[in-house]
Amino acid sequence: MTGYSDAQAAELYDLLNPWWPGDDFYLAEVMAARAALDIGCGSGALLDRARRDGHTGRLIGADPDAAAVAVASARQPAVEWRRSTAADLDLVGAVDLVTMAGNAFQCLVTDDVLSSSLVAWQRALRPAGRLVFDSRNPEARAWLGWTPEHATDVVDDAGRALRIEHRVQAVTPVGDGVLVDFTESTCDTDGTVLRTDRTTLRFRTDGEIRDMLQQHGFRVLEQYGGWDLGPVSPDRPSIIVVAQRV
């Protein structure tokens, strides 16, 4: 689809994902670390905020989306920004913290990709370094709300009124969880579709996540079911993990 460019979509990201309690959680982790790496950094809001709040150590943001990295670089030149997937990182003992916020962990769809990413994070972390990420709880079935009836209306930086609609295309069991394939359409308010992006996300269970971490030399320190820091349970929306390199 044409009509709404990758650069425009990247700039729209912050409007669709305003700062919220999950960001405060990650910011506290970053501020406590001497050096931090944010995977799937998107438009760079987290590390930009950390730098503006006084973090003086090394901050690295990585994302495979070139347009998002361009937005991040423009907003905060005092951070290292890299166009890279999680698995392609070549850092060795460079950071004390790796974060993957905003459910970006779910973009690691296959076990092979997750395994390669965990190997890269192990390599990037210093001894006893921490890995912090969140993933939607499959038992809460968040995808049931990804329908046009739950569209989001926004006005972009150019003053253009837009509607963002989601449609689930397929839900496929895999392992103990599921793969959810869905589209996100950016539309004018009259319904004209400006662009459509298709995404697949992996919803892994708590047990699957713990097993993969253990297999790759991490141990779970803390785990929460939501940003109120309550426990993981079937009715909670999230699986928030704080793990440590063993």
GROMACS .gro file of C-alpha atoms in nm, residues 18-209:
model
  192
   18PRO     CA    1   0.227   0.696   2.471
   19TRP     CA    2   0.442   0.670   2.782
   20TRP     CA    3   0.281   0.445   3.043
   21PRO     CA    4   0.367   0.247   3.362
   22GLY     CA    5   0.556  -0.020   3.169
   23ASP     CA    6   0.794   0.248   3.044
   24ASP     CA    7   0.853   0.368   3.400
   25PHE     CA    8   0.946   0.010   3.494
   26TYR     CA    9   1.200  -0.016   3.213
   27LEU     CA   10   1.335   0.334   3.276
   28ALA     CA   11   1.416   0.243   3.638
   29GLU     CA   12   1.608  -0.063   3.516
   30VAL     CA   13   1.805   0.144   3.262
   31MET     CA   14   1.888   0.419   3.511
   32ALA     CA   15   2.025   0.160   3.754
   33ALA     CA   16   2.258   0.006   3.491
   34ARG     CA   17   2.603   0.136   3.398
   35ALA     CA   18   2.540   0.045   3.034
   36ALA     CA   19   2.220  -0.072   2.867
   37LEU     CA   20   2.105  -0.219   2.536
   38ASP     CA   21   1.742  -0.176   2.426
   39ILE     CA   22   1.634  -0.432   2.164
   40GLY     CA   23   1.343  -0.333   1.940
   41CYS     CA   24   1.398   0.027   2.044
   42GLY     CA   25   1.148   0.164   1.794
   43SER     CA   26   1.148   0.544   1.790
   44GLY     CA   27   1.390   0.553   2.084
   45ALA     CA   28   1.165   0.696   2.356
   46LEU     CA   29   1.308   0.486   2.640
   47LEU     CA   30   1.677   0.561   2.589
   48ASP     CA   31   1.606   0.922   2.497
   49ARG     CA   32   1.428   0.964   2.830
   50ALA     CA   33   1.711   0.789   3.016
   51ARG     CA   34   1.970   1.022   2.864
   52ARG     CA   35   1.758   1.331   2.936
   53ASP     CA   36   1.708   1.210   3.293
   54GLY     CA   37   2.083   1.203   3.347
   55HIS     CA   38   2.214   0.860   3.251
   56THR     CA   39   2.582   0.914   3.172
   57GLY     CA   40   2.685   0.561   3.071
   58ARG     CA   41   2.672   0.379   2.740
   59LEU     CA   42   2.324   0.344   2.588
   60ILE     CA   43   2.262   0.137   2.274
   61GLY     CA   44   1.934   0.101   2.087
   62ALA     CA   45   1.880  -0.161   1.816
   63ASP     CA   46   1.590  -0.214   1.579
   64PRO     CA   47   1.562  -0.376   1.233
   65ASP     CA   48   1.332  -0.097   1.107
   66ALA     CA   49   1.544   0.166   0.929
   67ALA     CA   50   1.273   0.433   0.955
   68ALA     CA   51   1.239   0.383   1.331
   69VAL     CA   52   1.616   0.405   1.379
   70ALA     CA   53   1.621   0.727   1.177
   71VAL     CA   54   1.357   0.879   1.407
   72ALA     CA   55   1.549   0.765   1.716
   73SER     CA   56   1.878   0.908   1.585
   74ALA     CA   57   1.718   1.243   1.515
   75ARG     CA   58   1.559   1.273   1.857
   76GLN     CA   59   1.866   1.174   2.063
   77PRO     CA   60   2.213   1.183   1.905
   78ALA     CA   61   2.379   1.102   2.240
   79VAL     CA   62   2.272   0.737   2.213
   80GLU     CA   63   2.423   0.467   1.989
   81TRP     CA   64   2.154   0.356   1.744
   82ARG     CA   65   2.193   0.043   1.534
   83ARG     CA   66   1.981  -0.108   1.259
   84SER     CA   67   1.999  -0.470   1.370
   85THR     CA   68   1.794  -0.769   1.471
   86ALA     CA   69   1.840  -0.916   1.817
   87ALA     CA   70   2.030  -1.216   1.680
   88ASP     CA   71   2.268  -1.010   1.463
   89LEU     CA   72   2.419  -0.803   1.742
   90ASP     CA   73   2.796  -0.830   1.767
   91LEU     CA   74   2.847  -0.686   2.116
   92VAL     CA   75   3.072  -0.870   2.364
   93GLY     CA   76   3.056  -0.796   2.737
   94ALA     CA   77   2.940  -0.443   2.661
   95VAL     CA   78   2.636  -0.391   2.885
   96ASP     CA   79   2.491  -0.471   3.225
   97LEU     CA   80   2.133  -0.470   3.103
   98VAL     CA   81   1.940  -0.586   2.797
   99THR     CA   82   1.577  -0.474   2.764
  100MET     CA   83   1.306  -0.566   2.516
  101ALA     CA   84   1.002  -0.354   2.594
  102GLY     CA   85   0.654  -0.317   2.446
  103ASN     CA   86   0.602  -0.691   2.385
  104ALA     CA   87   0.877  -0.681   2.120
  105PHE     CA   88   0.984  -1.023   2.253
  106GLN     CA   89   0.685  -1.168   2.067
  107CYS     CA   90   0.842  -1.076   1.732
  108LEU     CA   91   1.094  -1.358   1.793
  109VAL     CA   92   0.855  -1.601   1.633
  110THR     CA   93   1.055  -1.923   1.587
  111ASP     CA   94   1.251  -2.115   1.847
  112ASP     CA   95   1.563  -2.085   1.630
  113VAL     CA   96   1.537  -1.704   1.618
  114LEU     CA   97   1.476  -1.683   1.993
  115SER     CA   98   1.769  -1.917   2.057
  116SER     CA   99   2.003  -1.710   1.840
  117SER     CA  100   1.885  -1.392   2.014
  118LEU     CA  101   1.944  -1.535   2.360
  119VAL     CA  102   2.296  -1.637   2.256
  120ALA     CA  103   2.361  -1.280   2.135
  121TRP     CA  104   2.226  -1.131   2.457
  122GLN     CA  105   2.438  -1.366   2.668
  123ARG     CA  106   2.742  -1.253   2.471
  124ALA     CA  107   2.654  -0.884   2.505
  125LEU     CA  108   2.598  -0.898   2.881
  126ARG     CA  109   2.868  -0.874   3.143
  127PRO     CA  110   2.870  -1.144   3.417
  128ALA     CA  111   2.552  -1.129   3.627
  129GLY     CA  112   2.396  -0.887   3.379
  130ARG     CA  113   2.017  -0.864   3.360
  131LEU     CA  114   1.770  -0.935   3.081
  132VAL     CA  115   1.428  -0.769   3.115
  133PHE     CA  116   1.136  -0.815   2.876
  134ASP     CA  117   0.760  -0.855   2.859
  135SER     CA  118   0.527  -1.072   2.654
  136ARG     CA  119   0.149  -1.099   2.638
  137ASN     CA  120   0.006  -1.389   2.834
  138PRO     CA  121  -0.154  -1.634   2.584
  139GLU     CA  122  -0.416  -1.733   2.840
  140ALA     CA  123  -0.551  -1.376   2.837
  141ARG     CA  124  -0.607  -1.396   2.456
  142ALA     CA  125  -0.547  -1.027   2.386
  143TRP     CA  126  -0.596  -1.086   2.012
  144LEU     CA  127  -0.972  -1.117   2.065
  145GLY     CA  128  -0.976  -0.738   2.093
  146TRP     CA  129  -0.782  -0.679   1.770
  147THR     CA  130  -1.086  -0.589   1.562
  148PRO     CA  131  -1.200  -0.280   1.367
  149GLU     CA  132  -1.453  -0.215   1.644
  150HIS     CA  133  -1.156  -0.139   1.871
  151ALA     CA  134  -0.986   0.099   1.627
  152THR     CA  135  -0.768   0.385   1.754
  153ASP     CA  136  -0.826   0.740   1.629
  154VAL     CA  137  -0.527   0.977   1.629
  155VAL     CA  138  -0.410   1.301   1.469
  156ASP     CA  139  -0.056   1.277   1.335
  157ASP     CA  140   0.213   1.546   1.353
  158ALA     CA  141   0.099   1.685   1.018
  159GLY     CA  142  -0.255   1.735   1.153
  160ARG     CA  143  -0.401   1.442   0.960
  161ALA     CA  144  -0.685   1.250   1.129
  162LEU     CA  145  -0.624   0.876   1.110
  163ARG     CA  146  -0.784   0.553   1.221
  164ILE     CA  147  -0.572   0.247   1.305
  165GLU     CA  148  -0.755  -0.084   1.263
  166HIS     CA  149  -0.648  -0.441   1.336
  167ARG     CA  150  -0.782  -0.765   1.192
  168VAL     CA  151  -0.671  -1.112   1.300
  169GLN     CA  152  -0.604  -1.337   1.001
  170ALA     CA  153  -0.512  -1.663   1.176
  171VAL     CA  154  -0.448  -1.809   1.520
  172THR     CA  155  -0.228  -2.119   1.498
  173PRO     CA  156  -0.131  -2.343   1.793
  174VAL     CA  157   0.245  -2.388   1.829
  175GLY     CA  158   0.411  -2.547   2.127
  176ASP     CA  159   0.201  -2.466   2.433
  177GLY     CA  160   0.110  -2.124   2.295
  178VAL     CA  161  -0.006  -1.976   1.963
  179LEU     CA  162   0.103  -1.775   1.661
  180VAL     CA  163  -0.126  -1.482   1.581
  181ASP     CA  164  -0.113  -1.341   1.229
  182PHE     CA  165  -0.284  -1.003   1.193
  183THR     CA  166  -0.296  -0.685   0.986
  184GLU     CA  167  -0.273  -0.324   1.095
  185SER     CA  168  -0.431  -0.075   0.857
  186THR     CA  169  -0.374   0.300   0.867
  187CYS     CA  170  -0.684   0.469   0.726
  188ASP     CA  171  -0.836   0.809   0.671
  189THR     CA  172  -1.142   0.862   0.887
  190ASP     CA  173  -1.360   0.800   0.580
  191GLY     CA  174  -1.221   0.444   0.568
  192THR     CA  175  -0.973   0.490   0.283
  193VAL     CA  176  -0.680   0.255   0.351
  194LEU     CA  177  -0.345   0.434   0.329
  195ARG     CA  178  -0.127   0.135   0.414
  196THR     CA  179  -0.158  -0.215   0.556
  197ASP     CA  180   0.115  -0.398   0.747
  198ARG     CA  181   0.101  -0.768   0.828
  199THR     CA  182   0.263  -0.909   1.141
  200THR     CA  183   0.294  -1.244   1.314
  201LEU     CA  184   0.348  -1.262   1.690
  202ARG     CA  185   0.433  -1.562   1.909
  203PHE     CA  186   0.244  -1.597   2.236
  204ARG     CA  187   0.464  -1.819   2.454
  205THR     CA  188   0.357  -1.958   2.789
  206ASP     CA  189   0.537  -1.889   3.113
  207GLY     CA  190   0.677  -2.242   3.109
  208GLU     CA  191   0.810  -2.212   2.754
  209ILE     CA  192   0.982  -1.884   2.836
   0.00000   0.00000   0.00000
